[in-house]
């Protein structure tokens, strides 16, 4: 992955990154609220020799610096902490109390810093002061040169006695910073990982970059919350997107719209049949004659979508001698004629590969300005590849977020093997950004916020409301 891929991943999954950042901050706030507050009290000791001679004092200072490191270990010894527990009346053991106390000696000094952490500021300071006092007594005892003689080294308390005013833990600012950084790291890492593992086609950019295909259209899912009035007066986002698909298809060949067009996909359930119907409707709206051919003989859906009888059909024309005009059914405003699949054949691929199928397709091209062929998926059966070899162009339907890149590549390989002419791809199930609905200003769609939206009418209802127009 290059920088462009990383930026693309973050731009596509910015919601995931934002969610991780918010969760990181929420976790930091929760941890801050749940963490017990602790205070750190300090006490400082100054270690010095009792020799008053200046020369000996210098040597004694060096001697003290060397020994002061050992004193930091004595501070938390049971010999010192037993006296602290007795003096303060603490209900603990020297081992547990030692876990709260730390001592260190700053470099090149004869100082010992004692730090005590506790949930109470006053108790922490009391323990620090008591530890410093007990240590000075213990040091005087162990450093005495003889009974009754002053010790060679003595310790004096020079700091402490004031309880801390603010807790040292938790630290809200630090916790929030950690939560923010952790959220960004998890969000960015997760977005990049998901992007690298996601092999589905999601955008027109993916079609061009991963498949080297021209995107002829990006069509959103059918809007099932539009009323009949809105459908008759104006356009929806889907109809506008299909109109763009029709326009780009017209200019994709250099010779206008092709005489025959195969609409196929790599896998089932990718919007192939619905795209074929809407494209045929959009072309017919311009006044051109359109024939819809249901060539999916294994799992036909076109006839059911349009609410037609379905018999006789393609198989009857090819195998039983049924006249073509008897099998064609009119639908919509009469400019669209449909040739259903007909009875299920025993061997669909052999039937579609026969010379009669190619002759039939050429005949249909003379009967209409455009023949739209609804075919089976390319990777499920060999039928679509056979049909692609006898049509003038192929439109590959890709479902956004569902069609995998490997499947699309295999589908293109199938088309390339039969030397099919792939005009481009249409991306279905997208947001179709930039496309808007439209309706005449003098006939606005009424809005009734108190009722539920009417369901989308079936194809049979649409056909029944529009009288067929027979040729002269």
Short mmCIF file of C-alpha atoms in Angstrom, two decimals, residues 85-285:
data_model
loop_
_atom_site.label_atom_id
_atom_site.label_comp_id
_atom_site.label_asym_id
_atom_site.label_seq_id
_atom_site.Cartn_x
_atom_site.Cartn_y
_atom_site.Cartn_z
CA UNK A 85 4.12 1.61 62.70
CA UNK A 86 4.43 1.80 66.47
CA UNK A 87 4.64 5.59 66.55
CA UNK A 88 1.61 6.17 64.27
CA UNK A 89 -0.41 3.15 65.43
CA UNK A 90 -0.79 1.78 61.89
CA UNK A 91 -2.54 -1.53 61.33
CA UNK A 92 -0.14 -2.91 58.74
CA UNK A 93 3.13 -4.79 58.38
CA UNK A 94 6.60 -3.47 57.48
CA UNK A 95 6.39 -5.27 54.14
CA UNK A 96 3.09 -3.65 53.15
CA UNK A 97 4.24 -0.27 54.41
CA UNK A 98 7.46 -0.57 52.40
CA UNK A 99 5.39 -0.81 49.21
CA UNK A 100 4.20 2.75 49.85
CA UNK A 101 7.65 4.19 50.56
CA UNK A 102 10.52 4.89 48.17
CA UNK A 103 13.85 6.57 48.78
CA UNK A 104 16.44 7.87 46.37
CA UNK A 105 19.65 9.89 46.52
CA UNK A 106 20.11 12.65 43.90
CA UNK A 107 23.39 12.34 42.03
CA UNK A 108 26.44 14.06 43.56
CA UNK A 109 24.55 15.06 46.69
CA UNK A 110 24.31 13.84 50.25
CA UNK A 111 20.55 14.13 50.29
CA UNK A 112 17.98 11.35 50.67
CA UNK A 113 14.48 11.99 49.32
CA UNK A 114 11.71 9.96 50.92
CA UNK A 115 8.39 9.62 49.06
CA UNK A 116 5.24 8.11 50.50
CA UNK A 117 2.04 7.41 48.55
CA UNK A 118 -1.29 6.95 50.28
CA UNK A 119 -4.99 7.61 49.76
CA UNK A 120 -4.91 10.29 52.47
CA UNK A 121 -2.71 13.36 52.14
CA UNK A 122 -2.37 13.82 55.91
CA UNK A 123 -1.55 10.17 56.53
CA UNK A 124 1.00 10.14 53.69
CA UNK A 125 2.80 13.17 55.18
CA UNK A 126 2.67 11.69 58.68
CA UNK A 127 4.27 8.47 57.42
CA UNK A 128 6.95 10.43 55.54
CA UNK A 129 7.82 12.53 58.61
CA UNK A 130 7.80 9.52 60.93
CA UNK A 131 10.01 7.55 58.51
CA UNK A 132 12.50 10.42 58.33
CA UNK A 133 12.57 10.69 62.12
CA UNK A 134 13.01 6.96 62.71
CA UNK A 135 15.74 6.81 60.07
CA UNK A 136 17.77 9.56 61.74
CA UNK A 137 17.60 7.67 65.04
CA UNK A 138 18.55 4.37 63.46
CA UNK A 139 21.43 5.99 61.51
CA UNK A 140 22.78 7.58 64.67
CA UNK A 141 22.72 4.20 66.37
CA UNK A 142 24.51 2.28 63.65
CA UNK A 143 27.10 4.99 62.90
CA UNK A 144 28.16 5.64 66.52
CA UNK A 145 31.90 5.00 66.91
CA UNK A 146 31.65 4.04 70.60
CA UNK A 147 29.20 4.14 73.44
CA UNK A 148 28.50 7.73 74.40
CA UNK A 149 30.53 9.15 71.50
CA UNK A 150 28.84 11.24 68.78
CA UNK A 151 28.14 9.36 65.50
CA UNK A 152 30.52 9.78 62.57
CA UNK A 153 27.56 10.55 60.28
CA UNK A 154 24.35 12.20 61.20
CA UNK A 155 21.10 12.81 59.31
CA UNK A 156 18.97 15.93 59.57
CA UNK A 157 15.42 16.45 58.28
CA UNK A 158 15.45 19.46 55.94
CA UNK A 159 12.17 19.08 54.00
CA UNK A 160 8.63 17.86 54.38
CA UNK A 161 5.96 18.38 57.06
CA UNK A 162 3.42 19.93 54.62
CA UNK A 163 0.72 17.55 53.31
CA UNK A 164 0.30 17.56 49.50
CA UNK A 165 -2.55 19.74 48.29
CA UNK A 166 -3.45 17.79 45.12
CA UNK A 167 -3.44 14.11 44.25
CA UNK A 168 -0.70 12.68 42.09
CA UNK A 169 -3.00 10.01 40.70
CA UNK A 170 -5.13 9.89 38.69
CA UNK A 171 -3.88 12.52 36.23
CA UNK A 172 -6.82 13.49 33.99
CA UNK A 173 -4.77 15.33 31.41
CA UNK A 174 -2.31 12.46 30.97
CA UNK A 175 -5.08 9.87 30.91
CA UNK A 176 -6.98 11.79 28.23
CA UNK A 177 -3.82 12.14 26.16
CA UNK A 178 -3.16 8.41 26.44
CA UNK A 179 -6.77 7.62 25.52
CA UNK A 180 -6.60 9.96 22.52
CA UNK A 181 -3.34 8.50 21.25
CA UNK A 182 -4.57 4.95 21.81
CA UNK A 183 -7.85 5.69 20.02
CA UNK A 184 -6.05 7.21 17.04
CA UNK A 185 -3.60 4.31 16.87
CA UNK A 186 -6.33 1.66 17.05
CA UNK A 187 -8.60 3.55 14.65
CA UNK A 188 -5.95 4.21 12.01
CA UNK A 189 -4.47 0.74 12.35
CA UNK A 190 -7.87 -0.90 12.19
CA UNK A 191 -8.94 1.18 9.19
CA UNK A 192 -5.78 0.32 7.27
CA UNK A 193 -6.06 -3.35 8.21
CA UNK A 194 -9.70 -3.54 7.20
CA UNK A 195 -8.89 -1.76 3.95
CA UNK A 196 -6.09 -4.17 3.15
CA UNK A 197 -8.28 -7.21 3.94
CA UNK A 198 -11.39 -5.85 2.20
CA UNK A 199 -11.43 -7.12 -1.38
CA UNK A 200 -14.93 -5.89 -2.26
CA UNK A 201 -15.60 -3.19 -4.84
CA UNK A 202 -17.16 -0.18 -3.17
CA UNK A 203 -16.63 2.89 -5.34
CA UNK A 204 -16.19 3.92 -8.95
CA UNK A 205 -12.57 4.59 -8.08
CA UNK A 206 -12.16 0.91 -7.17
CA UNK A 207 -13.55 -0.09 -10.57
CA UNK A 208 -11.02 2.05 -12.36
CA UNK A 209 -8.04 1.32 -10.13
CA UNK A 210 -8.55 -2.39 -9.47
CA UNK A 211 -10.35 -3.54 -12.64
CA UNK A 212 -9.43 -0.86 -15.20
CA UNK A 213 -13.13 -0.49 -16.03
CA UNK A 214 -15.01 2.62 -17.01
CA UNK A 215 -17.91 3.34 -14.68
CA UNK A 216 -20.92 4.13 -16.84
CA UNK A 217 -23.23 4.65 -13.88
CA UNK A 218 -23.62 4.48 -10.10
CA UNK A 219 -27.19 3.53 -9.27
CA UNK A 220 -28.68 3.62 -5.77
CA UNK A 221 -31.08 1.00 -4.49
CA UNK A 222 -34.77 1.43 -5.42
CA UNK A 223 -36.55 3.92 -3.18
CA UNK A 224 -39.52 2.11 -1.69
CA UNK A 225 -40.83 5.13 0.20
CA UNK A 226 -41.87 7.25 -2.75
CA UNK A 227 -45.55 7.74 -3.42
CA UNK A 228 -47.31 7.08 -6.74
CA UNK A 229 -47.78 10.81 -7.23
CA UNK A 230 -44.03 11.42 -6.94
CA UNK A 231 -43.30 8.67 -9.45
CA UNK A 232 -45.66 10.13 -11.99
CA UNK A 233 -44.55 13.70 -11.42
CA UNK A 234 -40.80 14.16 -11.42
CA UNK A 235 -37.91 11.77 -10.93
CA UNK A 236 -36.23 9.91 -8.10
CA UNK A 237 -32.50 9.67 -7.47
CA UNK A 238 -32.49 6.22 -9.01
CA UNK A 239 -34.21 7.32 -12.23
CA UNK A 240 -31.77 10.22 -12.53
CA UNK A 241 -28.85 7.83 -12.05
CA UNK A 242 -30.23 5.46 -14.68
CA UNK A 243 -30.65 8.42 -17.04
CA UNK A 244 -26.95 9.18 -16.58
CA UNK A 245 -26.19 5.51 -17.30
CA UNK A 246 -28.26 5.68 -20.50
CA UNK A 247 -26.47 8.85 -21.65
CA UNK A 248 -22.99 7.47 -21.02
CA UNK A 249 -23.92 4.19 -22.67
CA UNK A 250 -24.98 6.08 -25.78
CA UNK A 251 -21.54 7.67 -26.08
CA UNK A 252 -19.55 4.60 -25.02
CA UNK A 253 -19.40 3.05 -28.49
CA UNK A 254 -18.81 6.04 -30.75
CA UNK A 255 -21.75 4.90 -32.90
CA UNK A 256 -24.59 5.57 -30.53
CA UNK A 257 -26.38 3.04 -28.41
CA UNK A 258 -25.57 -0.59 -29.36
CA UNK A 259 -28.19 -2.76 -31.07
CA UNK A 260 -27.91 -5.42 -28.36
CA UNK A 261 -26.60 -5.21 -24.81
CA UNK A 262 -25.93 -8.05 -22.39
CA UNK A 263 -26.47 -7.12 -18.74
CA UNK A 264 -24.61 -9.56 -16.51
CA UNK A 265 -22.76 -9.84 -13.21
CA UNK A 266 -20.19 -12.06 -11.57
CA UNK A 267 -22.50 -13.52 -8.92
CA UNK A 268 -26.26 -13.64 -8.20
CA UNK A 269 -28.06 -10.96 -6.20
CA UNK A 270 -26.02 -8.06 -7.53
CA UNK A 271 -28.86 -6.06 -9.15
CA UNK A 272 -28.53 -7.45 -12.67
CA UNK A 273 -32.23 -7.92 -13.53
CA UNK A 274 -33.39 -4.68 -11.94
CA UNK A 275 -30.69 -2.75 -13.79
CA UNK A 276 -31.75 -4.30 -17.10
CA UNK A 277 -35.39 -3.33 -16.52
CA UNK A 278 -34.63 0.24 -15.47
CA UNK A 279 -32.17 0.78 -18.32
CA UNK A 280 -34.69 -0.53 -20.86
CA UNK A 281 -37.37 1.75 -19.38
CA UNK A 282 -35.08 4.77 -19.50
CA UNK A 283 -34.15 4.14 -23.15
CA UNK A 284 -37.81 3.60 -24.07
CA UNK A 285 -38.69 6.92 -22.45
#
